[in-house]
Amino acid sequence: MNTKNLDSGLSRFMQLIFVRDVVLGINNLLLHGMRSFLTILGLVFGVASVIAMLAVGNGAGQEALEQIRKLGSDVVILNSSKPLVAEKQSQRKRFFSVYGLTYLDAQRIHETIPALKVVVPVKLRSEQVYDRPTSVGVRVVGTTGNWFNVVRSTLVSGRTLTPFDEYDRRAVAVITENLTRKLFPLQSVLGNFVRLKGSCYKVVGVVRISGDAESKVESVDSAKDVYIPLSVMRERYGDIVLQRGTGSSVREKVELSQLLIKMNSESVVAASGAALHSLISRFHHKDDVSIRIPLQLLHQAQKTQRRFNIVLGSIAAISLLVGGIGIMNIMLASVTERTREIGIRRAIGARRWQIVTQFLIETVVLSCCGGLLGLLLGLALPWLITHFTGLTTLVTTYSLVLSLVISVSVGVIFGLYPAIRASRLDPITALRYE
Amino acid sequence: MTQQCGEIIRLCRAERSYFSGDARVKALDDVDLTITAGSTLAIMGASGSGKSTLLNVIGCLDRLTSGRYLLNGVDVSTLDDNDISTLRLNSFGFIFQSFHLIPQLNVLENIELPLYYAGVPGGAARERAKDLAATMGLEQRWFHRPSQLSGGQQQRVAIARALANDPDILLADEPTGNLDSATGWQILAVLYDLAAGGKTLIMVTHDQQIAAQMEHHLYMRDGAVLRAQVAQERQ
Ligand SMILES: Nc1ncnc2c1ncn2[C@@H]1O[C@H](COP(=O)(O)OP(=O)(O)O)[C@@H](O)[C@H]1O
Ligand SMILES: [Mg+2]
């Protein structure tokens, strides 16, 4: 019985709200068209700025995430890096300085780290291809076929490296599409030869490193790559590099430049990262290996993004506050203007909450109009920003919903005081009001 | 109903004071009054004698500063604002000298207002409003705004509105005060008809001729009852 009462009460309430008061609210707003418009202007800009700011923020975040995602979020990258400390002394004593990742490291990692999918050893060397009157600078990558699974790449033609290339030490090469355009603009690529440091490599495949085609900035490293089997590279180049400095030359022994380690899933990346760290630090005391975990960078980027959003959000909140206060001001004026009407309604038998509802709905109608105009402006602004500055912007449905929720809340919050004030008027005094 | 011949309103030592600064004005001073259901009462007196205040107190628009007001045996001072609003909504119909229609609303919407506050669904409210408008001779004026109506028509709308929830008691505060006498008499005819139909009618007026049509008369001066008179014909 109680619920039934409540139910009918609720349906009455809904009926009171939706048909009449909304129409009445709109009528009252149209009655003072210019005033209403000026009133909601604050909210319009508030909502528009919320949407635009979120769009810019999201766009920036999206760009960063995209860049990190290209590396792969389930990958850990180990790089050999020249140690800065104690370098001078050891250089004198030894014939050459030894640092970086070793073949043994690859072996150890493969054997000790659980939840690991593949380990891709990589040897890198910068080289010139003297095939034509002008030479082309390329990056020679000695690696295994797995490289193409870990780094996002698409096979354009031919094949990638196979284990047989590795075991048989075949002089074959896979090159990037970009390099193909430079080296073989007219000839067919597959079966042709690339000459590196006196050796010839038969081109067996062409790959496109994903992201290259779209990215505006041409990345030299990834765009002009020659991939050859690691065993071949080791055989022909050895592990010792001659670094020519100013006046002197330094010999360095670096077995592997890089290890790409792909994990089974994203969830084990953090734990494996820690395990790798302790493993590496046990065998490398010179701090000659750096660990990069894209997933952690991603988390970092997300954290930065969140901070950015909070700052933008506060600015937007202030502008919404200003808009809300403008609306409250006008509603207070409206209550004063319509004192007599309120008196009449109360004399007829309106309850206090019915007066509250009426004014609240009027304010919400007002603020929703502001919200909708703001939404349109908020959609236009990011478009203009992208058009004129080239910044990536991203309008999410979440921000649109948010802006509407905000407008309704602003209406309710800032309409409550004027509405309650209206309902508290003494009927007789209100009736006599001129 | 049982109140048909019983008392519906009783005021005991009713007092309503207004304070303006230090001065205290007794708008009602020790008023005792009993009104039986279905009767008609004319309240008369000079301007400022407290007629409107009395009517407002009876209609639960105003509260007594001291004394008791029993409506159907219930002490009104014990009711909260919500209950009082409900009383105004269902038990009283107010008719004012200056009509007090809401200018933004048209004729039907004005008449519907008490129905909406009572929770009558939209369609039913519209039907009832149309019926009421018809009985008040306003069929042609449904969608006119108050400003597009003559004084007499506006007062008819106000009466229709007062009747919307079929109240027992009609309270009219100088209903013809803003009308010319011919129109005034038409409005009064409507009110007398309603009284004859069984409604309790309490009317404030200056006019002896108008008052002569009412059963009971109350003369006021300075907030106090000067003289109460019961008409002969029903005695
Ligand atoms: N809100 C008020 N504040 C102060 N005095 C008031 C107020 N309302 C009425 N009065 C005083 O109460 C007395 C009665 O007023 P009222 O009932 O309106 O008289 P009437 O209707 O008979 O002309 C008058 O002296 C008036 O000045
Ligand atoms: Mg008066």
XYZ file of C-alpha atoms in Angstrom, chain A residues 12 15-16 20 24 28 31 338 340-341 344-355 358 426-428 431, chain B residues 56 61-62 81-82 85-86 88-89 94 96 100-102 104-105 112-114 116-122 161:
54
model
C 1.997 12.576 -10.389
C 3.470 14.370 -14.893
C 3.701 17.697 -13.119
C 3.704 21.649 -17.917
C 6.101 27.022 -18.938
C 9.186 32.264 -19.620
C 9.437 36.039 -22.803
C 7.209 36.999 -10.273
C 2.800 38.015 -7.325
C 2.551 34.938 -9.488
C -1.316 33.483 -6.591
C -0.078 29.936 -6.952
C 0.294 29.530 -3.211
C -3.177 31.021 -2.600
C -4.654 28.536 -5.045
C -3.093 25.689 -3.105
C 0.382 25.009 -4.536
C 2.641 23.266 -2.031
C 6.103 24.545 -1.373
C 7.766 21.691 -3.230
C 5.597 22.376 -6.250
C 6.894 25.933 -6.372
C 8.605 24.853 -11.051
C 4.632 34.469 2.500
C 1.507 34.074 0.323
C -0.197 37.262 1.522
C -0.066 38.617 -3.323
C -7.479 35.513 4.623
C -3.772 32.261 3.745
C -2.968 33.970 7.013
C 2.370 24.155 5.571
C 1.713 21.168 3.348
C -1.796 24.168 1.161
C -3.963 21.118 0.637
C -6.493 25.893 0.234
C -6.388 23.607 -2.756
C -10.620 32.354 -3.579
C -10.114 38.443 -5.481
C -5.185 37.536 -9.675
C -4.886 35.521 -12.852
C -1.443 34.505 -14.070
C 1.465 34.247 -18.989
C -1.223 31.565 -18.966
C -6.332 24.037 -14.873
C -3.801 25.299 -12.359
C -5.512 23.987 -9.165
C -2.553 20.255 -11.704
C -1.601 21.006 -8.149
C -4.139 18.386 -7.086
C -2.499 15.885 -9.427
C -5.327 15.537 -11.932
C -3.911 14.040 -15.160
C -3.507 16.384 -18.119
C -10.502 28.483 -11.261
